[in-house]
Tab-separated table of C-alpha atoms in Angstrom:
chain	number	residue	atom	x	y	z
H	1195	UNK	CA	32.128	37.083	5.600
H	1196	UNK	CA	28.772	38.923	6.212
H	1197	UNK	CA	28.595	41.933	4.379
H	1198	UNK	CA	29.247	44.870	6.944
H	1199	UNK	CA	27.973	48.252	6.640
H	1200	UNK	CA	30.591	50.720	6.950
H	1201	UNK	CA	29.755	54.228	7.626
H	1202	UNK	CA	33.025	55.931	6.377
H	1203	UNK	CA	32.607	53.654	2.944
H	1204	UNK	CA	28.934	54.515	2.702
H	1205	UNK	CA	29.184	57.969	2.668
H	1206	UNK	CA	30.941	57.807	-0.377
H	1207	UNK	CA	28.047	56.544	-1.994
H	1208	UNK	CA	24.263	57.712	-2.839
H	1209	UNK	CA	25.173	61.259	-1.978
H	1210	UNK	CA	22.962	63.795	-3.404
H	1211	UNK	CA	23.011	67.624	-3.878
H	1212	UNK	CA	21.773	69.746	-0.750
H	1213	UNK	CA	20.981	73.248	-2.339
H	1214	UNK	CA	22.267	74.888	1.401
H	1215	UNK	CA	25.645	74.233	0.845
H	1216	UNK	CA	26.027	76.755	-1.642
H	1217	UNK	CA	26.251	78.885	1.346
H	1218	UNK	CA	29.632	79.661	2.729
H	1219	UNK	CA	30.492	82.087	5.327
H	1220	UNK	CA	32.085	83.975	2.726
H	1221	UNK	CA	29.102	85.138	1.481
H	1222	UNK	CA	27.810	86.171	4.612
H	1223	UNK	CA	29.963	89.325	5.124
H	1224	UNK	CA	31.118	91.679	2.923
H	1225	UNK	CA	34.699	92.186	1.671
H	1226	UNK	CA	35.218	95.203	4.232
H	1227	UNK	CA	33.722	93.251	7.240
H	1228	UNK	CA	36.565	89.968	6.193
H	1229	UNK	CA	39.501	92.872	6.699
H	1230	UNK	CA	38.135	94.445	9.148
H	1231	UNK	CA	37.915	91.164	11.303
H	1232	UNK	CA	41.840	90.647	9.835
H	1233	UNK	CA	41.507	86.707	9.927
H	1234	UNK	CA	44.706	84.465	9.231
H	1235	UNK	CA	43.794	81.541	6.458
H	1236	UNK	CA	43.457	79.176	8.927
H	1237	UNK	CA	40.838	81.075	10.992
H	1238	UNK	CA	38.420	81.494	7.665
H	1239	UNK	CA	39.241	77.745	7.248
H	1240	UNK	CA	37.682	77.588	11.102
H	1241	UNK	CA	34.768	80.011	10.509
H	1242	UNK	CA	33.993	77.779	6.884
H	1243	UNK	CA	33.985	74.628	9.185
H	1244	UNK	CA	31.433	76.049	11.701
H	1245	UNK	CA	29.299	77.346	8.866
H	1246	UNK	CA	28.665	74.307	6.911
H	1247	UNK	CA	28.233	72.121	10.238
H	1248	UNK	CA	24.887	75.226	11.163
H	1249	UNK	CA	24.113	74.756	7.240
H	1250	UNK	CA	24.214	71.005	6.282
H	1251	UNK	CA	22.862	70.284	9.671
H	1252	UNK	CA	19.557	72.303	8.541
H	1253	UNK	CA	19.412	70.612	5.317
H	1254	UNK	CA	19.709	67.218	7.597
H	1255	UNK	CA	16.664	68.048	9.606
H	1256	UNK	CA	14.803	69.038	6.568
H	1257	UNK	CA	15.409	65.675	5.064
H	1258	UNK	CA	15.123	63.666	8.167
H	1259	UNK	CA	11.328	65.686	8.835
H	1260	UNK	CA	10.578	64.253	4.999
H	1261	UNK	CA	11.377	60.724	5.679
H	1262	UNK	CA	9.228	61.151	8.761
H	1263	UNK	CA	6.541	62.486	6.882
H	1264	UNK	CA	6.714	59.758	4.274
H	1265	UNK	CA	7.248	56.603	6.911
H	1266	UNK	CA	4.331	57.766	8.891
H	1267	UNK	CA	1.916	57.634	5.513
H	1268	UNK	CA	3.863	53.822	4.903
H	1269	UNK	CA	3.337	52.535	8.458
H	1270	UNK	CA	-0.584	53.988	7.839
H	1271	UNK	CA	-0.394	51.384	4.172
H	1272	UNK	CA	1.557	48.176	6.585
H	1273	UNK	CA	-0.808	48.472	9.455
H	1274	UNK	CA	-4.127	48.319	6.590
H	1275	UNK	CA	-2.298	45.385	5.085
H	1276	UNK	CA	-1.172	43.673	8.360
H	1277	UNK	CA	-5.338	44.178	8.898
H	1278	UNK	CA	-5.840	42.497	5.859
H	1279	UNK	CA	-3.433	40.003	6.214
H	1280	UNK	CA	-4.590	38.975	9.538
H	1281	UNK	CA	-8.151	38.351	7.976
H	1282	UNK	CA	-6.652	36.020	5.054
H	1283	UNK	CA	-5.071	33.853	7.778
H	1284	UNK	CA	-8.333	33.123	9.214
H	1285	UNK	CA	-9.827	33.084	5.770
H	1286	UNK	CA	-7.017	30.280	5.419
H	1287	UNK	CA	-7.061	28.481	8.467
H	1288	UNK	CA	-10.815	28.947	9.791
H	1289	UNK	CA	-12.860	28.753	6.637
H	1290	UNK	CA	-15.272	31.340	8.024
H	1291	UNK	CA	-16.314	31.639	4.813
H	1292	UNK	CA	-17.559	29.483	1.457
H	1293	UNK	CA	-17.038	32.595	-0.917
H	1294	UNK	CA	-14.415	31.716	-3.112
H	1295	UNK	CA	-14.002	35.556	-4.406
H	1296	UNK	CA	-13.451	36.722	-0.633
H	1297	UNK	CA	-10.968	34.176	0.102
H	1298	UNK	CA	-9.194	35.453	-3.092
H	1299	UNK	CA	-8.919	38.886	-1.732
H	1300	UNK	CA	-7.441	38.451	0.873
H	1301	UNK	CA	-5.215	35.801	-0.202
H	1302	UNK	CA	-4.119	38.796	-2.288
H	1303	UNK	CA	-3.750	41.520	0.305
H	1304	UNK	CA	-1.970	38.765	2.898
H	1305	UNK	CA	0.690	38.765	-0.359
H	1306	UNK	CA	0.810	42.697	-0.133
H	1307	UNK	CA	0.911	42.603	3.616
H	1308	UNK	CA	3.169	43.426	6.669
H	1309	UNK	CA	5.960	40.560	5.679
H	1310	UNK	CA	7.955	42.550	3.429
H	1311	UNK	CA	8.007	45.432	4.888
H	1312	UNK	CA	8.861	44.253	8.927
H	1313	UNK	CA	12.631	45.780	8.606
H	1314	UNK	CA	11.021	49.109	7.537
H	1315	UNK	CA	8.618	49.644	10.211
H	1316	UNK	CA	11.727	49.442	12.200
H	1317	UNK	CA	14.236	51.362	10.100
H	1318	UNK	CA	10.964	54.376	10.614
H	1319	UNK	CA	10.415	53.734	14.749
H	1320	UNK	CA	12.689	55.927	15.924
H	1321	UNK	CA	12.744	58.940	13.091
H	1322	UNK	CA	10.589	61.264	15.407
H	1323	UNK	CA	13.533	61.040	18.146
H	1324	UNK	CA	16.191	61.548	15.696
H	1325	UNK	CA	14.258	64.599	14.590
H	1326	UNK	CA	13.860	65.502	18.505
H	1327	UNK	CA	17.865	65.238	18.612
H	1328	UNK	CA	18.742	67.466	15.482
H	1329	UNK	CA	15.907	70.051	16.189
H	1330	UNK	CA	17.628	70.772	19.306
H	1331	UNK	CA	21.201	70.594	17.895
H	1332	UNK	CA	20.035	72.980	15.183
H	1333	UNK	CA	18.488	75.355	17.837
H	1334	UNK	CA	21.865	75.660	19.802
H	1335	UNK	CA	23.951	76.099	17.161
H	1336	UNK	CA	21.756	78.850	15.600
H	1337	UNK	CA	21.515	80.391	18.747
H	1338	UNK	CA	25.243	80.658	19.243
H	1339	UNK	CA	25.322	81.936	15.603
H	1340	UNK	CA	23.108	84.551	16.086
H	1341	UNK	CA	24.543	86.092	19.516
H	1342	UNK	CA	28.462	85.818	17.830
H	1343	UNK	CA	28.317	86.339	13.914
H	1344	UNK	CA	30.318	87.037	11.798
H	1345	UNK	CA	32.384	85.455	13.384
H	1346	UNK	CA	31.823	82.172	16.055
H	1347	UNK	CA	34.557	81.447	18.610
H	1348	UNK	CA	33.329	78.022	20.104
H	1349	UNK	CA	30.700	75.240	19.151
H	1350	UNK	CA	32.053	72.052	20.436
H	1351	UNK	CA	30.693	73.299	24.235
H	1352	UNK	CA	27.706	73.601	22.560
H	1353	UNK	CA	27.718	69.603	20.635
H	1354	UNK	CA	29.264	67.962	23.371
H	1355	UNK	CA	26.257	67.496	25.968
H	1356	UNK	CA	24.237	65.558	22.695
H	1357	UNK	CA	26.609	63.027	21.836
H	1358	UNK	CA	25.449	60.268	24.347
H	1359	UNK	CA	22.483	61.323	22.739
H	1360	UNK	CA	23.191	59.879	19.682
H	1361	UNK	CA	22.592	55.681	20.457
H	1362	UNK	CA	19.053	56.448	19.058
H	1363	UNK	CA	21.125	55.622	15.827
H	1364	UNK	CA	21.777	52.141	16.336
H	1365	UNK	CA	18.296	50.500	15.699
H	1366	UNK	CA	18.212	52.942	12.539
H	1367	UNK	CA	21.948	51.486	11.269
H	1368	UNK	CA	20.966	48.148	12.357
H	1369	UNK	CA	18.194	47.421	10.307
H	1370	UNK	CA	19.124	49.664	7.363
H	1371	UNK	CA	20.638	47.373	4.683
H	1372	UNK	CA	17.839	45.001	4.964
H	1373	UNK	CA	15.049	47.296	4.798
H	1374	UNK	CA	16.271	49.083	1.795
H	1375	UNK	CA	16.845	46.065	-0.180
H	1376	UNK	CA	13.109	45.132	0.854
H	1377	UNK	CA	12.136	48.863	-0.464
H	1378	UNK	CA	14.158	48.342	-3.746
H	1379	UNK	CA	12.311	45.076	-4.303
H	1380	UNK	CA	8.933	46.691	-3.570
H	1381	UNK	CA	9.832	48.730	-6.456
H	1382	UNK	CA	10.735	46.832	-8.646
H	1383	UNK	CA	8.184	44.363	-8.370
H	1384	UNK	CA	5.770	47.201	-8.691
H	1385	UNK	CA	3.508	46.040	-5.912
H	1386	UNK	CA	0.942	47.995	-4.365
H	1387	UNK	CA	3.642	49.380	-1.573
H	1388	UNK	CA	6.159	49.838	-4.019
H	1389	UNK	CA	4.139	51.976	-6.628
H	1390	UNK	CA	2.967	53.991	-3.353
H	1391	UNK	CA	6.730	54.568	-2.703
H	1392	UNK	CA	7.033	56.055	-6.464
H	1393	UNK	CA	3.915	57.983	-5.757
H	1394	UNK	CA	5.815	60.160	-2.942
H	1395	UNK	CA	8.900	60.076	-4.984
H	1396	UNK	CA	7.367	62.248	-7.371
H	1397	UNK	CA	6.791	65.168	-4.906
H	1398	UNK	CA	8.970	68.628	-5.275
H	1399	UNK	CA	10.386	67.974	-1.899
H	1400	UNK	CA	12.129	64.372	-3.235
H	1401	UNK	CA	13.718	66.573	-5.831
H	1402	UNK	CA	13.813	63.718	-8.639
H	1403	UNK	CA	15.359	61.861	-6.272
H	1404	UNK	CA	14.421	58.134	-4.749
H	1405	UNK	CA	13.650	57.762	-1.308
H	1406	UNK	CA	16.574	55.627	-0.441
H	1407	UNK	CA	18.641	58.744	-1.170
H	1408	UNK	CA	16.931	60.149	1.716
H	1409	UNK	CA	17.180	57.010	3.650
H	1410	UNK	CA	21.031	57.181	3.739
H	1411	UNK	CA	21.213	60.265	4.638
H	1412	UNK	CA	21.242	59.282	8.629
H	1413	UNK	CA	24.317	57.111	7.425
H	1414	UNK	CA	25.768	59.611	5.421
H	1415	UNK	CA	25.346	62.253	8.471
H	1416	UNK	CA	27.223	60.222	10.969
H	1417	UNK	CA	29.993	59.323	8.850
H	1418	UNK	CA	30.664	62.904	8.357
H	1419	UNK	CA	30.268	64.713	11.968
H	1420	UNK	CA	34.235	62.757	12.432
H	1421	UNK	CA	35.604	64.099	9.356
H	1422	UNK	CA	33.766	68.005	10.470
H	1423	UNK	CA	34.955	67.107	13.591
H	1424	UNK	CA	38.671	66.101	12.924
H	1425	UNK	CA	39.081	69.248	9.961
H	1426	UNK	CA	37.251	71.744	13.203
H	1427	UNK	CA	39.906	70.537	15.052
H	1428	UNK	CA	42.796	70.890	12.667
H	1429	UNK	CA	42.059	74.033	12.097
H	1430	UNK	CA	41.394	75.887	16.218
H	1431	UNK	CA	44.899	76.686	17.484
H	1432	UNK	CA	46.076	74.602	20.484
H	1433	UNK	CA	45.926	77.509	23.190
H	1434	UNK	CA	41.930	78.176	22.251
H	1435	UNK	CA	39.786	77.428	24.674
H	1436	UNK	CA	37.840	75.697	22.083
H	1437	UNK	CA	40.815	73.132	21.428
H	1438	UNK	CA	39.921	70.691	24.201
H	1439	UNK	CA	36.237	70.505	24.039
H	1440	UNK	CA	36.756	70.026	20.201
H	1441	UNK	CA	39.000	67.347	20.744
H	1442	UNK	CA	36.780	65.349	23.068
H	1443	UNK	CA	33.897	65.950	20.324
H	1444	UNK	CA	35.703	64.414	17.739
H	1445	UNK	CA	36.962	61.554	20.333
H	1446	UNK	CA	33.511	60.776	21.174
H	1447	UNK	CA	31.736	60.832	18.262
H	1448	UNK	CA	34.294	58.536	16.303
H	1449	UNK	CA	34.048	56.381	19.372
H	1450	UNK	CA	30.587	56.265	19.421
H	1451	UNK	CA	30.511	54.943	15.369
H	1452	UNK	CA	33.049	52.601	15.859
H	1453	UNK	CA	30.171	51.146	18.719
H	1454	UNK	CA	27.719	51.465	15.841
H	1455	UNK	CA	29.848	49.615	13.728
H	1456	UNK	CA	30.665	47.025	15.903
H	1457	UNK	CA	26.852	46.621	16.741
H	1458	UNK	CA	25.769	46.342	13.169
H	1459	UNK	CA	28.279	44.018	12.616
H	1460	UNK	CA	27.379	41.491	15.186
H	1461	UNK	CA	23.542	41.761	13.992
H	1462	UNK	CA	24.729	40.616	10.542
H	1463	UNK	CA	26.678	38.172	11.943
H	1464	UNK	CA	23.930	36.767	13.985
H	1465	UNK	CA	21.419	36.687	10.711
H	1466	UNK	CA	24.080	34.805	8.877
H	1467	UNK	CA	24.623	32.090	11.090
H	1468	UNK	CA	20.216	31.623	11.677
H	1469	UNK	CA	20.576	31.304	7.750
H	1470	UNK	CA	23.339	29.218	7.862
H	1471	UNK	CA	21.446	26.733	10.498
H	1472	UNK	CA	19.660	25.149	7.791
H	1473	UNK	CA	22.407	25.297	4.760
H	1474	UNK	CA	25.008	23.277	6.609
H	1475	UNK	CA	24.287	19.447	7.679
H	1476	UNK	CA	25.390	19.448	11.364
H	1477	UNK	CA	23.861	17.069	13.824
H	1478	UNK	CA	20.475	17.615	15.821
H	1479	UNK	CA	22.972	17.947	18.930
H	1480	UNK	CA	25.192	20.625	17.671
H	1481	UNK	CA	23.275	24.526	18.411
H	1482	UNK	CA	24.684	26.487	15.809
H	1483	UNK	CA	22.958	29.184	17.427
H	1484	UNK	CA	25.090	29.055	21.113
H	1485	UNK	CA	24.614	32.624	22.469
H	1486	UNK	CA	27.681	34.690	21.735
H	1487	UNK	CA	28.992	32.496	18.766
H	1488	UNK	CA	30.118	35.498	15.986
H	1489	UNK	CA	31.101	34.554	12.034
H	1490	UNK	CA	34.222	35.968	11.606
H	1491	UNK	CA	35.022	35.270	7.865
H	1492	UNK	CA	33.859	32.821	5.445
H	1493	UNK	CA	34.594	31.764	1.860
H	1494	UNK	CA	36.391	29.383	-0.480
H	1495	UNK	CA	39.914	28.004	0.062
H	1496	UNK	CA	41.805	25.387	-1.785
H	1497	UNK	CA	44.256	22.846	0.033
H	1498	UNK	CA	44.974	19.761	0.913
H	1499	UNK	CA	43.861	18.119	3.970
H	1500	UNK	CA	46.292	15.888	5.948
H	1501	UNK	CA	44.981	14.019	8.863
H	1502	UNK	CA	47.480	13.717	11.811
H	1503	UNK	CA	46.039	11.582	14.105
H	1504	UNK	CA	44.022	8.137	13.890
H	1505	UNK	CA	41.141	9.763	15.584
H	1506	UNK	CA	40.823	12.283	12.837
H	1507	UNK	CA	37.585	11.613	10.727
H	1508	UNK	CA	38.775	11.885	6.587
H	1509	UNK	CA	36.402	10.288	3.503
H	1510	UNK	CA	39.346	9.440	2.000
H	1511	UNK	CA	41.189	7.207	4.472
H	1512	UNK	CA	42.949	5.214	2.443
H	1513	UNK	CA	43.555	7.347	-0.173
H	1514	UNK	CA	46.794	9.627	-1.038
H	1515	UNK	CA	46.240	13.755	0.473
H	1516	UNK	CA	44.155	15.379	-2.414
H	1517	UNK	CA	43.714	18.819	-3.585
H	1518	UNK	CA	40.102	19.454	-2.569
H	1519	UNK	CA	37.816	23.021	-2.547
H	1520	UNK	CA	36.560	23.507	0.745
H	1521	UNK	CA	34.042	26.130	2.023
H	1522	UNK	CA	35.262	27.387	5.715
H	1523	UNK	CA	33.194	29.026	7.984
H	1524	UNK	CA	35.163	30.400	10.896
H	1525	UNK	CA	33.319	31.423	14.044
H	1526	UNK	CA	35.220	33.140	17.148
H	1527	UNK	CA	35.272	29.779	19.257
H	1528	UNK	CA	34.810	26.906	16.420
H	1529	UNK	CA	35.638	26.453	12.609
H	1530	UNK	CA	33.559	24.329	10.023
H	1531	UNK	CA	35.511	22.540	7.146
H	1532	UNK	CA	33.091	21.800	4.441
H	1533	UNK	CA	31.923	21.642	1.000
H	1534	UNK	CA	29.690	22.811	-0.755
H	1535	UNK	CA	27.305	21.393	-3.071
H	1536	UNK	CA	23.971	23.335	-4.783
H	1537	UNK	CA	24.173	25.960	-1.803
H	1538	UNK	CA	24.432	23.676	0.909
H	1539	UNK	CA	27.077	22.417	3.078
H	1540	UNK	CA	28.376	19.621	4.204
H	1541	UNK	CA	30.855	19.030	6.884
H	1542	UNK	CA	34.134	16.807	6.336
H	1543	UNK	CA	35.966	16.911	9.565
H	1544	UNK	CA	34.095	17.657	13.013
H	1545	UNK	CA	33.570	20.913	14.140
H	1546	UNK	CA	36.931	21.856	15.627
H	1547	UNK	CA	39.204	24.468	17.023
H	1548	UNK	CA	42.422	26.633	15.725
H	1549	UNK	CA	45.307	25.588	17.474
H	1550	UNK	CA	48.119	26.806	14.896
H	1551	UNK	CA	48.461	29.274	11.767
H	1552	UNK	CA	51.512	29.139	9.961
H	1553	UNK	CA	52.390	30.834	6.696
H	1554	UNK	CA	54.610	29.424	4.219
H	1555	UNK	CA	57.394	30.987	1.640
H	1556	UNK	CA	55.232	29.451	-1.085
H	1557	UNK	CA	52.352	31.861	-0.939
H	1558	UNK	CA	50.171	28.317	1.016
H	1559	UNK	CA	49.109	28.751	4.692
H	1560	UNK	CA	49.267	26.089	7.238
H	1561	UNK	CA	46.593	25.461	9.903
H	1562	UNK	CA	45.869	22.909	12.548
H	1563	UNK	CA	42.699	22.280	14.278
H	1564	UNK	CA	41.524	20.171	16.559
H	1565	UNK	CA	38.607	18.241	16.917
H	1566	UNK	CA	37.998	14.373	18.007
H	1567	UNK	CA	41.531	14.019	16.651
H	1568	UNK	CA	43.473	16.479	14.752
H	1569	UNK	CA	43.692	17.694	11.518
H	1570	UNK	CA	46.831	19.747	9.250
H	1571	UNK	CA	45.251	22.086	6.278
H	1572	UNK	CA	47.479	22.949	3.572
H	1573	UNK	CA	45.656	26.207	2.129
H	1574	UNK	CA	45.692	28.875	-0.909
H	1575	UNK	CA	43.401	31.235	-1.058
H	1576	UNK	CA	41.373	32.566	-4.231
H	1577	UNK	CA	43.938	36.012	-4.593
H	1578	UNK	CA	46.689	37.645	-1.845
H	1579	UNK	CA	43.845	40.057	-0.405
H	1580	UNK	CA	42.060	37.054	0.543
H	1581	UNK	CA	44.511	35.320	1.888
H	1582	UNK	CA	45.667	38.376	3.784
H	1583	UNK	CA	42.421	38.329	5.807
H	1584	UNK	CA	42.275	35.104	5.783
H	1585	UNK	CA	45.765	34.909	7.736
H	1586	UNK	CA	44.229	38.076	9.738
H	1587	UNK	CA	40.930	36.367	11.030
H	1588	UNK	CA	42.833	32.997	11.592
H	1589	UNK	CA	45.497	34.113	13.880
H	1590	UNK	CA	42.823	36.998	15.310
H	1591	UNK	CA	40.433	33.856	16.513
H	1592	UNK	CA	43.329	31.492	17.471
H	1593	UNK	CA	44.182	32.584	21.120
H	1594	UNK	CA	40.155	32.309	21.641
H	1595	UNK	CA	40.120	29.179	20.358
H	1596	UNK	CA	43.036	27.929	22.147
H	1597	UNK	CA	42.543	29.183	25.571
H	1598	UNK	CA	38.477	27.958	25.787
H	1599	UNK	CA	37.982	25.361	28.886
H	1600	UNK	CA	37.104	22.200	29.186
H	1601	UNK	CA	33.538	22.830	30.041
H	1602	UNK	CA	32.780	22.033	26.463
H	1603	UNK	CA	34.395	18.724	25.283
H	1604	UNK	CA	34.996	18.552	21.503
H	1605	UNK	CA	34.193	14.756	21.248
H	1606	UNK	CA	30.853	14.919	22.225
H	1607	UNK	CA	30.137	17.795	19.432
H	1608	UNK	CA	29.855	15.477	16.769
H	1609	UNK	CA	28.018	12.168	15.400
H	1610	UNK	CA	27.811	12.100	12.119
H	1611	UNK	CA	27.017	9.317	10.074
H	1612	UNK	CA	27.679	10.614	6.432
């Protein structure tokens, strides 16, 4: 299964120390001003809640302004090396000129060029919004700060209107995962981009810290305004008039990251199957790529394969049912039975459809698909976990599968001559 980024997972990861959120509304007031205001526990809970969503969200806009500051000096670098790049093309393909130590340079700055670093011009397009965004959030909840301190009655009126705001996220989320791992391989390789990446790594602002700590931090953000959200809301009594508006903010934002979620999921799954396009050895006819085709799961399963029908295409014909490893790729309106060999994949039964997922006492699983015949898969997976989600995705995909017309005939899928 394509690996998913998952904003409540990745904010347990790559965190790094914010010097801000050593202040607490504690230390705000003095010890006469907390009796005097004659708060219950749960009401300095509250007022704690408030303060670090004003406090970390200033440390977020601090951080977000560096990245910007940092991308915009990168996207300066790509756009001299897309130059560059664009002159060793016609250096290669024109032969404008016979000197061999120009054609060397650029052959050499094409290497260092734009390629490598596409996902990161896009991960950086939209940091000036996102700054736009937070520099207003920032503003209102200062604002209410100042005018009600010590101690703040409401601040979900105040969040609420920006939350539809907040799709300027998704291109960022999208295209994170594969930009950092380009970034981390600029590094590494100590290229020209990469040891310009170290260069602003070393300023006081980075605080020893690499720049895809930074780079996480919109990740990191997100995944936390539903936990601030859900604890704000845990801790305003029922009857405040704060109650409802809080609960819609926490409603919409989780909402909202589920959407992200769902988005970011479906992009991997798209990349996947362009990549998979050329590892598995499907006919010219077959389009992989059919608009709205998603990978659901994939992986290794052991079984044995039992064709039920003489229409059903086996290698092994003649031949008693043998224990076989198979590579499965399940989509949300086909499946693909194959093996796999150095990487690649080859198919051993048409591409079919679920029509039945059965499990059995003995820890196997049972599933039928159909195809230009049909075709009985006795199954164990590599542990129980996997075969849980196995079980999961099978039966999740199986009324889809099922219930498809019959604009789209199975038997003319497939022609494949080994």
């Amino acid at each position: 299964m394509p690996d998913q980024i998952i904003l409540s997972t990745l904010r347990l990861n790559h965190t790094f120390p914010s010097p801000a959120l050593k202040s607490k509304w504690r230390d705000r007031i003095t010890p006469a001003e907390l009796i005097s205001l004659n708060l219950t526990p749960k009401e300095i809970t509250r007022q704690e809640l408030i303060n670090e969503l004003i406090v970390t969200e200033a440390d977020y806009l601090a951080d977000l302004k560096f990245v910007h500051r940092v991308s915009k000096k990168c996207n300066e670098k790509i756009k001299s090396w897309e130059w560059l790049g664009m002159v060793a093309w016609h250096v290669e393909q024109l032969e404008f000129t016979s000197n061999s130590r120009d054609r060397s340079f650029c052959k050499q700055a094409l290497q260092k060029g734009i390629r490598p670093c596409e996902q990161l011009v896009r991960l950086f397009s939209n940091i000036e919004d996102m700054i736009r965004l937070h520099d207003n959030i920032l503003m209102c909840l200062q604002s209410r700060q100042m005018k009600q301190q010590p101690c703040i009655t409401a601040v979900s009126d105040v969040l609420l209107p920006f939350v539809d705001r907040f799709d300027i996220y998704e291109s960022y989320l999208v295209n994170y995962t594969t930009a950092t791992q380009q970034l981390e391989k600029a590094v590494n390789e100590e290229s020209e981009y990469g040891n310009f990446v170290k260069q602003q790594e070393q300023l006081p602002i980075c605080r020893k810290l690499p720049l895809q700590a930074f780079l996480i931090a919109p990740v990191q953000r997100l995944a936390k305004y539903p936990l601030l959200f859900k604890s704000l809301l845990d801790a305003t009594p029922q009857l405040s008039s704060d109650f409802c508006p809080t609960h819609k903010l926490y409603k919409g934002m989780d909402a909202f990251i589920r959407k992200i979620e769902d988005a970011k999921r479906k992009e991997e799954s798209h990349g996947r199957v362009i990549e998979l396009q050329s590892l598995i050895k499907i006919p010219l006819s077959f389009n992989l790529l059919k608009p709205g085709r998603e990978l659901i799961n994939e992986g290794y399963l052991c079984g044995v394969i039992i064709p039920e029908s003489p229409g059903a295409y086996s290698p092994e014909q003649n031949a008693e049912p043998q224990k076989i490893r198979l590579y499965v790729f399940l989509f949300s309106d086909i499946v693909l039975w194959t093996r796999e060999k150095n990487g690649q994949y080859k198919l051993i039964i048409p591409p079919a459809r679920i029509t039945n997922v059965s499990e059995n006492s003995d820890g196997l699983f049972e599933v039928t698909s159909v195809h230009t015949g049909k075709t009985t898969f006795l199954l164990s997976a590599p542990n129980v976990k996997d075969k849980t989600v196995w079980i999961k995705s099978l039966r999740s995909v199986l009324r889809r599968h099922t219930n498809r017309g019959n604009d789209e005939r199975l038997d003319e899928w497939w022609f494949y001559s080994g």
